[in-house]
mmCIF file of N, CA and C in Angstrom:
data_model
loop_
_atom_site.group_PDB
_atom_site.id
_atom_site.type_symbol
_atom_site.label_atom_id
_atom_site.label_comp_id
_atom_site.label_asym_id
_atom_site.label_seq_id
_atom_site.Cartn_x
_atom_site.Cartn_y
_atom_site.Cartn_z
ATOM 1 N N UNK A 8 -19.625 14.577 -4.560
ATOM 2 C CA UNK A 8 -18.427 13.980 -4.731
ATOM 3 C C UNK A 8 -17.883 13.220 -3.562
ATOM 4 N N UNK A 9 -17.337 11.966 -3.783
ATOM 5 C CA UNK A 9 -16.790 11.284 -2.781
ATOM 6 C C UNK A 9 -15.434 11.813 -2.249
ATOM 7 N N UNK A 10 -14.975 11.522 -1.077
ATOM 8 C CA UNK A 10 -13.904 12.115 -0.453
ATOM 9 C C UNK A 10 -13.286 11.053 0.423
ATOM 10 N N UNK A 11 -11.947 10.814 0.341
ATOM 11 C CA UNK A 11 -11.178 10.072 1.344
ATOM 12 C C UNK A 11 -10.031 10.866 1.904
ATOM 13 N N UNK A 12 -9.694 10.611 3.003
ATOM 14 C CA UNK A 12 -8.721 11.266 3.908
ATOM 15 C C UNK A 12 -7.995 10.416 4.813
ATOM 16 N N UNK A 13 -6.679 10.493 4.771
ATOM 17 C CA UNK A 13 -5.607 9.681 5.644
ATOM 18 C C UNK A 13 -4.627 10.342 6.127
ATOM 19 N N UNK A 14 -4.302 10.184 7.438
ATOM 20 C CA UNK A 14 -3.155 10.844 8.070
ATOM 21 C C UNK A 14 -2.206 9.848 8.500
ATOM 22 N N UNK A 15 -0.927 9.923 8.250
ATOM 23 C CA UNK A 15 0.282 9.196 8.455
ATOM 24 C C UNK A 15 1.399 9.987 9.016
ATOM 25 N N UNK A 16 2.208 9.404 9.833
ATOM 26 C CA UNK A 16 3.460 10.099 10.288
ATOM 27 C C UNK A 16 4.520 9.359 9.720
ATOM 28 N N UNK A 17 5.445 10.112 9.123
ATOM 29 C CA UNK A 17 6.549 9.565 8.273
ATOM 30 C C UNK A 17 7.777 9.902 9.002
ATOM 31 N N UNK A 18 8.759 8.913 8.868
ATOM 32 C CA UNK A 18 9.984 9.156 9.726
ATOM 33 C C UNK A 18 11.053 10.061 9.032
ATOM 34 N N UNK A 19 10.693 11.153 8.661
ATOM 35 C CA UNK A 19 11.581 12.056 7.798
ATOM 36 C C UNK A 19 11.075 13.525 7.997
ATOM 37 N N UNK A 20 11.743 14.441 7.609
ATOM 38 C CA UNK A 20 11.223 15.959 7.782
ATOM 39 C C UNK A 20 10.271 16.091 6.622
ATOM 40 N N UNK A 21 9.491 17.237 6.902
ATOM 41 C CA UNK A 21 8.672 17.545 5.893
ATOM 42 C C UNK A 21 9.281 17.969 4.523
ATOM 43 N N UNK A 22 10.412 18.429 4.494
ATOM 44 C CA UNK A 22 11.183 18.762 3.226
ATOM 45 C C UNK A 22 11.738 17.472 2.712
ATOM 46 N N UNK A 23 12.168 16.460 3.384
ATOM 47 C CA UNK A 23 12.455 15.216 2.656
ATOM 48 C C UNK A 23 11.194 14.675 2.123
ATOM 49 N N UNK A 24 10.201 14.502 2.861
ATOM 50 C CA UNK A 24 8.968 14.026 2.328
ATOM 51 C C UNK A 24 8.405 14.823 1.135
ATOM 52 N N UNK A 25 8.387 16.092 1.198
ATOM 53 C CA UNK A 25 7.952 16.758 0.036
ATOM 54 C C UNK A 25 8.893 16.589 -1.324
ATOM 55 N N UNK A 26 10.182 16.289 -1.044
ATOM 56 C CA UNK A 26 11.089 16.075 -2.216
ATOM 57 C C UNK A 26 10.494 14.569 -2.967
ATOM 58 N N UNK A 27 10.157 13.716 -1.964
ATOM 59 C CA UNK A 27 9.677 12.502 -2.666
ATOM 60 C C UNK A 27 8.353 12.668 -3.391
ATOM 61 N N UNK A 28 7.380 13.408 -2.836
ATOM 62 C CA UNK A 28 6.073 13.611 -3.388
ATOM 63 C C UNK A 28 6.163 14.499 -4.804
ATOM 64 N N UNK A 29 7.102 15.299 -4.908
ATOM 65 C CA UNK A 29 7.139 16.097 -6.093
ATOM 66 C C UNK A 29 8.057 15.530 -7.193
ATOM 67 N N UNK A 30 8.560 14.382 -6.840
ATOM 68 C CA UNK A 30 9.553 13.753 -7.927
ATOM 69 C C UNK A 30 8.541 12.653 -8.519
ATOM 70 N N UNK A 31 7.819 13.224 -9.448
ATOM 71 C CA UNK A 31 6.754 12.592 -10.149
ATOM 72 C C UNK A 31 7.302 11.569 -11.154
ATOM 73 N N UNK A 32 8.383 11.721 -11.727
ATOM 74 C CA UNK A 32 8.836 10.790 -12.456
ATOM 75 C C UNK A 32 9.311 9.362 -11.881
ATOM 76 N N UNK A 33 9.600 9.367 -10.647
ATOM 77 C CA UNK A 33 10.027 8.271 -9.814
ATOM 78 C C UNK A 33 8.757 7.587 -9.317
ATOM 79 N N UNK A 34 7.672 7.954 -9.360
ATOM 80 C CA UNK A 34 6.409 7.167 -8.848
ATOM 81 C C UNK A 34 6.442 5.953 -9.244
ATOM 82 N N UNK A 35 6.631 5.489 -10.584
ATOM 83 C CA UNK A 35 6.611 4.139 -10.891
ATOM 84 C C UNK A 35 7.477 3.255 -10.130
ATOM 85 N N UNK A 36 8.643 3.624 -9.690
ATOM 86 C CA UNK A 36 9.691 2.934 -9.060
ATOM 87 C C UNK A 36 9.225 2.302 -7.771
ATOM 88 N N UNK A 37 8.030 3.093 -7.045
ATOM 89 C CA UNK A 37 7.703 2.674 -5.867
ATOM 90 C C UNK A 37 6.276 2.482 -5.652
ATOM 91 N N UNK A 38 5.573 3.153 -6.500
ATOM 92 C CA UNK A 38 3.860 2.984 -6.446
ATOM 93 C C UNK A 38 3.458 1.874 -7.514
ATOM 94 N N UNK A 39 2.999 0.776 -7.245
ATOM 95 C CA UNK A 39 2.949 -0.528 -8.055
ATOM 96 C C UNK A 39 1.716 -0.115 -9.079
ATOM 97 N N UNK A 40 0.728 0.765 -8.976
ATOM 98 C CA UNK A 40 -0.278 1.057 -9.723
ATOM 99 C C UNK A 40 -0.005 2.148 -10.765
ATOM 100 N N UNK A 41 1.166 2.936 -10.523
ATOM 101 C CA UNK A 41 1.594 3.843 -11.420
ATOM 102 C C UNK A 41 2.405 3.306 -12.460
ATOM 103 N N UNK A 42 2.113 3.319 -13.680
ATOM 104 C CA UNK A 42 2.867 2.878 -14.755
ATOM 105 C C UNK A 42 3.847 3.809 -15.351
ATOM 106 N N UNK A 43 3.411 5.071 -15.517
ATOM 107 C CA UNK A 43 4.285 6.155 -15.883
ATOM 108 C C UNK A 43 3.719 7.469 -15.091
ATOM 109 N N UNK A 44 4.724 8.632 -14.962
ATOM 110 C CA UNK A 44 4.139 9.683 -14.410
ATOM 111 C C UNK A 44 5.230 10.809 -14.885
ATOM 112 N N UNK A 45 4.755 11.975 -15.705
ATOM 113 C CA UNK A 45 5.598 12.734 -16.073
ATOM 114 C C UNK A 45 5.140 14.196 -16.021
ATOM 115 N N UNK A 46 5.925 15.168 -15.974
ATOM 116 C CA UNK A 46 5.486 16.573 -16.125
ATOM 117 C C UNK A 46 5.513 16.884 -17.338
ATOM 118 N N UNK A 47 4.271 17.346 -17.984
ATOM 119 C CA UNK A 47 4.081 17.825 -19.304
ATOM 120 C C UNK A 47 4.270 19.354 -19.512
ATOM 121 N N UNK A 48 4.286 20.045 -18.426
ATOM 122 C CA UNK A 48 4.334 21.536 -18.406
ATOM 123 C C UNK A 48 4.653 21.874 -17.032
ATOM 124 N N UNK A 49 5.946 22.831 -17.054
ATOM 125 C CA UNK A 49 6.307 23.090 -15.731
ATOM 126 C C UNK A 49 6.387 24.643 -15.768
ATOM 127 N N UNK A 50 5.736 25.125 -14.785
ATOM 128 C CA UNK A 50 5.727 26.780 -14.403
ATOM 129 C C UNK A 50 6.152 26.885 -13.067
ATOM 130 N N UNK A 51 7.241 26.261 -12.726
ATOM 131 C CA UNK A 51 7.783 26.478 -11.422
ATOM 132 C C UNK A 51 6.872 25.804 -10.379
ATOM 133 N N UNK A 52 6.188 26.533 -9.630
ATOM 134 C CA UNK A 52 5.223 26.000 -8.595
ATOM 135 C C UNK A 52 3.876 25.359 -9.010
ATOM 136 N N UNK A 53 3.677 25.614 -10.324
ATOM 137 C CA UNK A 53 2.526 24.979 -11.110
ATOM 138 C C UNK A 53 2.981 23.967 -11.929
ATOM 139 N N UNK A 54 2.503 22.781 -11.978
ATOM 140 C CA UNK A 54 2.953 21.662 -13.260
ATOM 141 C C UNK A 54 1.613 20.939 -13.568
ATOM 142 N N UNK A 55 1.705 20.701 -14.893
ATOM 143 C CA UNK A 55 0.769 19.707 -15.366
ATOM 144 C C UNK A 55 1.292 18.417 -15.428
ATOM 145 N N UNK A 56 0.628 17.333 -14.808
ATOM 146 C CA UNK A 56 1.556 16.091 -14.674
ATOM 147 C C UNK A 56 0.468 15.009 -15.153
ATOM 148 N N UNK A 57 1.007 14.137 -16.117
ATOM 149 C CA UNK A 57 0.305 13.135 -16.597
ATOM 150 C C UNK A 57 0.561 11.945 -15.964
ATOM 151 N N UNK A 58 -0.530 11.253 -15.651
ATOM 152 C CA UNK A 58 -0.384 9.753 -14.956
ATOM 153 C C UNK A 58 -0.792 8.714 -15.714
ATOM 154 N N UNK A 59 -0.242 7.730 -15.995
ATOM 155 C CA UNK A 59 -0.815 6.342 -16.501
ATOM 156 C C UNK A 59 -0.850 5.389 -15.332
ATOM 157 N N UNK A 60 -2.066 4.976 -14.853
ATOM 158 C CA UNK A 60 -2.207 4.062 -13.751
ATOM 159 C C UNK A 60 -2.691 2.712 -14.394
ATOM 160 N N UNK A 61 -2.604 1.681 -13.734
ATOM 161 C CA UNK A 61 -3.329 0.484 -13.767
ATOM 162 C C UNK A 61 -4.219 0.016 -12.690
ATOM 163 N N UNK A 62 -5.562 0.195 -12.438
ATOM 164 C CA UNK A 62 -6.402 -0.348 -11.618
ATOM 165 C C UNK A 62 -7.456 -0.911 -12.195
ATOM 166 N N UNK A 63 -7.512 -2.251 -12.437
ATOM 167 C CA UNK A 63 -8.251 -3.036 -13.135
ATOM 168 C C UNK A 63 -8.179 -2.834 -14.542
ATOM 169 N N UNK A 64 -7.924 -1.569 -15.066
ATOM 170 C CA UNK A 64 -7.751 -1.315 -16.300
ATOM 171 C C UNK A 64 -6.699 -0.160 -16.545
ATOM 172 N N UNK A 65 -6.171 0.022 -17.489
ATOM 173 C CA UNK A 65 -5.372 1.232 -17.590
ATOM 174 C C UNK A 65 -5.951 2.665 -17.847
ATOM 175 N N UNK A 66 -5.704 3.456 -16.955
ATOM 176 C CA UNK A 66 -6.319 4.872 -17.142
ATOM 177 C C UNK A 66 -5.308 5.948 -17.171
ATOM 178 N N UNK A 67 -5.391 6.837 -17.954
ATOM 179 C CA UNK A 67 -4.461 8.044 -18.169
ATOM 180 C C UNK A 67 -5.080 9.266 -17.976
ATOM 181 N N UNK A 68 -4.752 10.212 -17.096
ATOM 182 C CA UNK A 68 -5.161 11.537 -16.875
ATOM 183 C C UNK A 68 -4.094 12.602 -16.643
ATOM 184 N N UNK A 69 -4.528 13.850 -16.593
ATOM 185 C CA UNK A 69 -3.553 15.049 -16.392
ATOM 186 C C UNK A 69 -4.205 15.724 -15.219
ATOM 187 N N UNK A 70 -3.244 15.941 -14.207
ATOM 188 C CA UNK A 70 -3.838 16.897 -13.039
ATOM 189 C C UNK A 70 -2.952 18.151 -13.206
ATOM 190 N N UNK A 71 -3.504 19.155 -12.672
ATOM 191 C CA UNK A 71 -2.587 20.508 -12.323
ATOM 192 C C UNK A 71 -2.224 20.467 -11.030
ATOM 193 N N UNK A 72 -0.845 20.442 -10.639
ATOM 194 C CA UNK A 72 -0.260 20.586 -9.409
ATOM 195 C C UNK A 72 0.084 21.790 -8.944
ATOM 196 N N UNK A 73 -0.281 22.208 -7.645
ATOM 197 C CA UNK A 73 0.260 23.326 -7.003
ATOM 198 C C UNK A 73 1.136 23.001 -5.873
ATOM 199 N N UNK A 74 2.493 23.470 -6.109
ATOM 200 C CA UNK A 74 3.252 23.150 -4.980
ATOM 201 C C UNK A 74 3.714 24.381 -4.039
ATOM 202 N N UNK A 75 3.700 24.125 -2.786
ATOM 203 C CA UNK A 75 3.939 25.292 -1.727
ATOM 204 C C UNK A 75 5.070 24.435 -0.910
ATOM 205 N N UNK A 76 6.229 24.731 -1.364
ATOM 206 C CA UNK A 76 7.319 23.838 -0.517
ATOM 207 C C UNK A 76 7.700 24.255 0.845
ATOM 208 N N UNK A 77 7.812 23.615 1.856
ATOM 209 C CA UNK A 77 7.668 22.124 1.955
ATOM 210 C C UNK A 77 6.279 21.864 2.510
ATOM 211 N N UNK A 78 5.324 22.790 2.453
ATOM 212 C CA UNK A 78 4.066 22.436 3.378
ATOM 213 C C UNK A 78 2.874 21.670 2.701
ATOM 214 N N UNK A 79 3.036 21.760 1.258
ATOM 215 C CA UNK A 79 1.820 21.127 0.622
ATOM 216 C C UNK A 79 1.928 21.043 -0.829
ATOM 217 N N UNK A 80 1.535 19.962 -1.400
ATOM 218 C CA UNK A 80 1.074 19.855 -2.775
ATOM 219 C C UNK A 80 -0.461 19.612 -3.148
ATOM 220 N N UNK A 81 -1.108 20.457 -3.911
ATOM 221 C CA UNK A 81 -2.534 20.041 -4.087
ATOM 222 C C UNK A 81 -2.598 19.730 -5.484
ATOM 223 N N UNK A 82 -3.782 19.392 -6.082
ATOM 224 C CA UNK A 82 -3.971 19.068 -7.344
ATOM 225 C C UNK A 82 -5.395 19.146 -7.779
ATOM 226 N N UNK A 83 -5.749 19.446 -9.093
ATOM 227 C CA UNK A 83 -7.007 19.497 -9.757
ATOM 228 C C UNK A 83 -7.038 18.826 -10.829
ATOM 229 N N UNK A 84 -8.017 18.121 -11.320
ATOM 230 C CA UNK A 84 -8.187 17.264 -12.433
ATOM 231 C C UNK A 84 -8.191 18.060 -13.593
ATOM 232 N N UNK A 85 -7.474 17.845 -14.943
ATOM 233 C CA UNK A 85 -7.702 18.638 -15.965
ATOM 234 C C UNK A 85 -8.378 17.891 -17.217
ATOM 235 N N UNK A 86 -7.885 16.465 -17.319
ATOM 236 C CA UNK A 86 -8.473 15.794 -18.545
ATOM 237 C C UNK A 86 -8.061 14.492 -18.337
ATOM 238 N N UNK A 87 -8.866 13.521 -18.977
ATOM 239 C CA UNK A 87 -8.316 12.163 -18.990
ATOM 240 C C UNK A 87 -9.714 11.238 -18.726
ATOM 241 N N UNK A 88 -9.147 9.775 -18.756
ATOM 242 C CA UNK A 88 -10.125 8.965 -18.674
ATOM 243 C C UNK A 88 -10.847 8.711 -17.155
ATOM 244 N N UNK A 89 -11.806 8.045 -17.092
ATOM 245 C CA UNK A 89 -12.555 7.615 -16.092
ATOM 246 C C UNK A 89 -13.112 8.762 -15.166
ATOM 247 N N UNK A 90 -12.426 9.867 -14.784
ATOM 248 C CA UNK A 90 -12.771 10.769 -13.955
ATOM 249 C C UNK A 90 -13.678 12.023 -14.544
ATOM 250 N N UNK A 91 -14.533 12.535 -13.731
ATOM 251 C CA UNK A 91 -15.421 13.635 -14.111
ATOM 252 C C UNK A 91 -14.671 14.926 -13.328
ATOM 253 N N UNK A 92 -14.411 14.739 -12.223
ATOM 254 C CA UNK A 92 -13.556 15.708 -11.328
ATOM 255 C C UNK A 92 -12.729 14.942 -10.397
ATOM 256 N N UNK A 93 -11.636 15.564 -9.960
ATOM 257 C CA UNK A 93 -10.773 15.033 -9.048
ATOM 258 C C UNK A 93 -9.968 16.202 -8.495
ATOM 259 N N UNK A 94 -9.841 16.269 -7.111
ATOM 260 C CA UNK A 94 -8.883 17.079 -6.686
ATOM 261 C C UNK A 94 -8.474 16.663 -5.380
ATOM 262 N N UNK A 95 -7.212 17.085 -4.841
ATOM 263 C CA UNK A 95 -6.770 16.307 -3.573
ATOM 264 C C UNK A 95 -5.305 17.175 -3.244
ATOM 265 N N UNK A 96 -4.788 16.457 -2.425
ATOM 266 C CA UNK A 96 -3.256 16.829 -2.139
ATOM 267 C C UNK A 96 -2.750 16.278 -0.913
ATOM 268 N N UNK A 97 -1.656 16.856 -0.634
ATOM 269 C CA UNK A 97 -0.873 16.395 0.721
ATOM 270 C C UNK A 97 -0.635 17.612 1.390
ATOM 271 N N UNK A 98 -0.793 17.467 2.723
ATOM 272 C CA UNK A 98 -0.480 18.664 3.719
ATOM 273 C C UNK A 98 0.490 18.111 4.661
ATOM 274 N N UNK A 99 1.633 18.845 4.646
ATOM 275 C CA UNK A 99 2.613 18.269 5.696
ATOM 276 C C UNK A 99 3.114 19.195 6.812
ATOM 277 N N UNK A 100 3.035 18.580 7.986
ATOM 278 C CA UNK A 100 3.418 19.289 9.110
ATOM 279 C C UNK A 100 4.506 18.571 9.832
ATOM 280 N N UNK A 101 5.552 19.409 10.497
ATOM 281 C CA UNK A 101 6.605 18.915 11.356
ATOM 282 C C UNK A 101 6.002 18.583 12.727
ATOM 283 N N UNK A 102 6.332 17.411 13.139
ATOM 284 C CA UNK A 102 6.041 16.892 14.354
ATOM 285 C C UNK A 102 7.281 16.415 14.881
ATOM 286 N N UNK A 103 8.258 17.274 15.601
ATOM 287 C CA UNK A 103 9.394 16.846 16.241
ATOM 288 C C UNK A 103 10.427 16.229 15.389
ATOM 289 N N UNK A 104 10.470 16.642 14.138
ATOM 290 C CA UNK A 104 11.416 16.135 13.019
ATOM 291 C C UNK A 104 10.927 15.311 12.208
ATOM 292 N N UNK A 105 9.813 14.658 12.586
ATOM 293 C CA UNK A 105 8.910 13.814 11.642
ATOM 294 C C UNK A 105 7.912 14.419 10.993
ATOM 295 N N UNK A 106 7.173 13.796 9.853
ATOM 296 C CA UNK A 106 6.276 14.623 9.018
ATOM 297 C C UNK A 106 4.829 13.839 9.319
ATOM 298 N N UNK A 107 3.939 14.624 9.762
ATOM 299 C CA UNK A 107 2.592 14.408 9.931
ATOM 300 C C UNK A 107 2.002 14.744 8.508
ATOM 301 N N UNK A 108 1.753 13.806 7.479
ATOM 302 C CA UNK A 108 1.214 13.958 6.287
ATOM 303 C C UNK A 108 -0.362 13.680 6.277
ATOM 304 N N UNK A 109 -1.212 14.676 5.662
ATOM 305 C CA UNK A 109 -2.449 14.439 5.566
ATOM 306 C C UNK A 109 -2.883 14.472 4.101
ATOM 307 N N UNK A 110 -3.364 13.230 3.660
ATOM 308 C CA UNK A 110 -3.616 13.027 2.255
ATOM 309 C C UNK A 110 -5.029 13.104 2.040
ATOM 310 N N UNK A 111 -5.468 13.907 1.005
ATOM 311 C CA UNK A 111 -6.926 14.014 0.928
ATOM 312 C C UNK A 111 -7.354 13.762 -0.785
ATOM 313 N N UNK A 112 -8.334 13.113 -0.900
ATOM 314 C CA UNK A 112 -8.626 12.918 -2.337
ATOM 315 C C UNK A 112 -10.360 13.086 -2.704
ATOM 316 N N UNK A 113 -10.694 13.869 -3.402
ATOM 317 C CA UNK A 113 -12.151 14.045 -3.791
ATOM 318 C C UNK A 113 -12.295 13.705 -5.189
ATOM 319 N N UNK A 114 -13.204 12.844 -5.565
ATOM 320 C CA UNK A 114 -13.533 12.641 -6.888
ATOM 321 C C UNK A 114 -14.782 12.281 -7.370
ATOM 322 N N UNK A 115 -15.127 12.283 -8.669
ATOM 323 C CA UNK A 115 -16.279 11.887 -8.987
ATOM 324 C C UNK A 115 -15.947 11.168 -10.564
ATOM 325 N N UNK A 116 -16.444 9.957 -10.858
ATOM 326 C CA UNK A 116 -16.252 9.334 -12.032
ATOM 327 C C UNK A 116 -17.117 9.926 -13.219
ATOM 328 N N UNK A 117 -16.695 9.812 -14.522
ATOM 329 C CA UNK A 117 -17.464 10.378 -15.595
ATOM 330 C C UNK A 117 -18.883 9.603 -15.895
ATOM 331 N N UNK A 118 -18.956 8.352 -15.382
ATOM 332 C CA UNK A 118 -20.133 7.644 -15.587
ATOM 333 C C UNK A 118 -20.831 7.635 -14.190
ATOM 334 N N UNK A 119 -22.053 7.567 -14.056
ATOM 335 C CA UNK A 119 -22.750 7.553 -12.854
ATOM 336 C C UNK A 119 -22.304 6.401 -11.927
ATOM 337 N N UNK A 120 -21.915 6.528 -10.859
ATOM 338 C CA UNK A 120 -21.361 5.485 -9.745
ATOM 339 C C UNK A 120 -21.981 5.962 -8.495
ATOM 340 N N UNK A 121 -22.714 5.151 -7.656
ATOM 341 C CA UNK A 121 -23.152 5.695 -6.552
ATOM 342 C C UNK A 121 -22.033 6.335 -5.519
ATOM 343 N N UNK A 122 -22.195 7.346 -4.915
ATOM 344 C CA UNK A 122 -21.124 7.991 -4.099
ATOM 345 C C UNK A 122 -20.289 7.142 -3.303
ATOM 346 N N UNK A 123 -21.029 6.178 -2.522
ATOM 347 C CA UNK A 123 -20.387 5.098 -1.748
ATOM 348 C C UNK A 123 -19.365 4.305 -2.437
ATOM 349 N N UNK A 124 -19.836 3.849 -3.606
ATOM 350 C CA UNK A 124 -18.827 3.086 -4.537
ATOM 351 C C UNK A 124 -17.698 3.794 -5.020
ATOM 352 N N UNK A 125 -17.787 5.071 -5.191
ATOM 353 C CA UNK A 125 -16.842 5.973 -5.569
ATOM 354 C C UNK A 125 -15.845 5.964 -4.390
ATOM 355 N N UNK A 126 -16.457 6.347 -3.281
ATOM 356 C CA UNK A 126 -15.481 6.419 -2.086
ATOM 357 C C UNK A 126 -14.778 5.076 -1.887
ATOM 358 N N UNK A 127 -15.365 4.041 -1.957
ATOM 359 C CA UNK A 127 -14.621 2.671 -1.959
ATOM 360 C C UNK A 127 -13.528 2.491 -2.812
ATOM 361 N N UNK A 128 -13.834 2.951 -4.052
ATOM 362 C CA UNK A 128 -12.805 2.804 -4.951
ATOM 363 C C UNK A 128 -11.556 3.641 -4.829
ATOM 364 N N UNK A 129 -11.856 5.160 -4.358
ATOM 365 C CA UNK A 129 -10.778 5.843 -4.202
ATOM 366 C C UNK A 129 -9.999 5.530 -3.022
ATOM 367 N N UNK A 130 -10.492 4.930 -1.848
ATOM 368 C CA UNK A 130 -9.889 4.445 -0.867
ATOM 369 C C UNK A 130 -9.271 3.151 -0.897
ATOM 370 N N UNK A 131 -9.552 2.388 -1.916
ATOM 371 C CA UNK A 131 -9.165 1.055 -2.054
ATOM 372 C C UNK A 131 -7.445 0.633 -2.080
ATOM 373 N N UNK A 132 -6.812 1.586 -2.690
ATOM 374 C CA UNK A 132 -5.328 1.569 -2.690
ATOM 375 C C UNK A 132 -4.550 2.353 -1.657
ATOM 376 N N UNK A 133 -5.338 2.984 -0.692
ATOM 377 C CA UNK A 133 -4.742 3.842 0.191
ATOM 378 C C UNK A 133 -3.750 3.120 1.261
ATOM 379 N N UNK A 134 -4.097 1.995 1.806
ATOM 380 C CA UNK A 134 -3.089 1.221 2.463
ATOM 381 C C UNK A 134 -1.814 0.935 2.005
ATOM 382 N N UNK A 135 -1.951 0.376 0.809
ATOM 383 C CA UNK A 135 -0.867 -0.085 0.041
ATOM 384 C C UNK A 135 0.172 1.250 -0.507
ATOM 385 N N UNK A 136 -0.619 2.241 -0.806
ATOM 386 C CA UNK A 136 0.123 3.433 -1.246
ATOM 387 C C UNK A 136 0.931 4.077 -0.001
ATOM 388 N N UNK A 137 0.422 4.066 1.238
ATOM 389 C CA UNK A 137 0.924 4.561 2.310
ATOM 390 C C UNK A 137 1.964 3.800 2.748
ATOM 391 N N UNK A 138 1.914 2.411 2.582
ATOM 392 C CA UNK A 138 3.057 1.531 2.832
ATOM 393 C C UNK A 138 4.252 1.680 1.913
ATOM 394 N N UNK A 139 3.954 1.999 0.617
ATOM 395 C CA UNK A 139 4.979 2.067 -0.228
ATOM 396 C C UNK A 139 5.696 3.548 -0.102
ATOM 397 N N UNK A 140 4.923 4.608 0.555
ATOM 398 C CA UNK A 140 5.680 5.845 0.808
ATOM 399 C C UNK A 140 6.654 5.813 2.088
ATOM 400 N N UNK A 141 6.013 4.902 2.967
ATOM 401 C CA UNK A 141 6.943 4.522 4.306
ATOM 402 C C UNK A 141 8.116 3.916 3.697
ATOM 403 N N UNK A 142 8.074 2.955 2.839
ATOM 404 C CA UNK A 142 9.176 2.258 2.295
ATOM 405 C C UNK A 142 10.200 3.071 1.610
ATOM 406 N N UNK A 143 9.663 3.995 0.845
ATOM 407 C CA UNK A 143 10.385 4.809 0.037
ATOM 408 C C UNK A 143 11.193 5.912 1.019
ATOM 409 N N UNK A 144 10.544 6.249 2.057
ATOM 410 C CA UNK A 144 11.260 7.223 3.173
ATOM 411 C C UNK A 144 12.322 6.346 3.630
ATOM 412 N N UNK A 145 12.268 4.975 4.072
ATOM 413 C CA UNK A 145 13.350 4.149 4.504
ATOM 414 C C UNK A 145 14.347 3.930 3.536
ATOM 415 N N UNK A 146 14.041 3.783 2.244
ATOM 416 C CA UNK A 146 15.075 3.530 1.172
ATOM 417 C C UNK A 146 16.009 4.737 0.979
ATOM 418 N N UNK A 147 15.288 5.999 0.883
ATOM 419 C CA UNK A 147 16.017 7.204 0.614
ATOM 420 C C UNK A 147 16.854 7.758 1.791
ATOM 421 N N UNK A 148 16.278 7.634 3.047
ATOM 422 C CA UNK A 148 16.717 8.454 4.145
ATOM 423 C C UNK A 148 17.083 7.431 5.403
ATOM 424 N N UNK A 149 16.973 6.112 5.223
ATOM 425 C CA UNK A 149 17.488 5.113 5.939
ATOM 426 C C UNK A 149 16.862 5.334 7.270
ATOM 427 N N UNK A 150 15.601 5.732 7.355
ATOM 428 C CA UNK A 150 14.750 6.043 8.562
ATOM 429 C C UNK A 150 13.583 5.118 8.794
#
């Protein structure tokens, strides 16, 4: 299984950043590859979330999210296109009123693809995704 990991420091509190990452329905407003995102089942701190994304082609999948406010959100692949397995999450730490966010994603495609190519595909949108989150923090919190 291929893995990508990235750490960023965001100019907001962990609670503020947690509020952004748990607001799944608003992802299409600031994440360009996400066409829709909705909670299909809500059991409090456990949610089934359906994503429709467009990266080369349209892909739909459902992940089960586990929320531990305001420290982390993790997820595991349930069903959908392209992936055989996927898991990951955000770990949030307070660093002097800012948030050190560690993003981790592990995945394997349903078709055979060499691990190095899977890692490249998983990492391809990380820079633009992180930039979009920084912009979202600025928009919502003016920081």
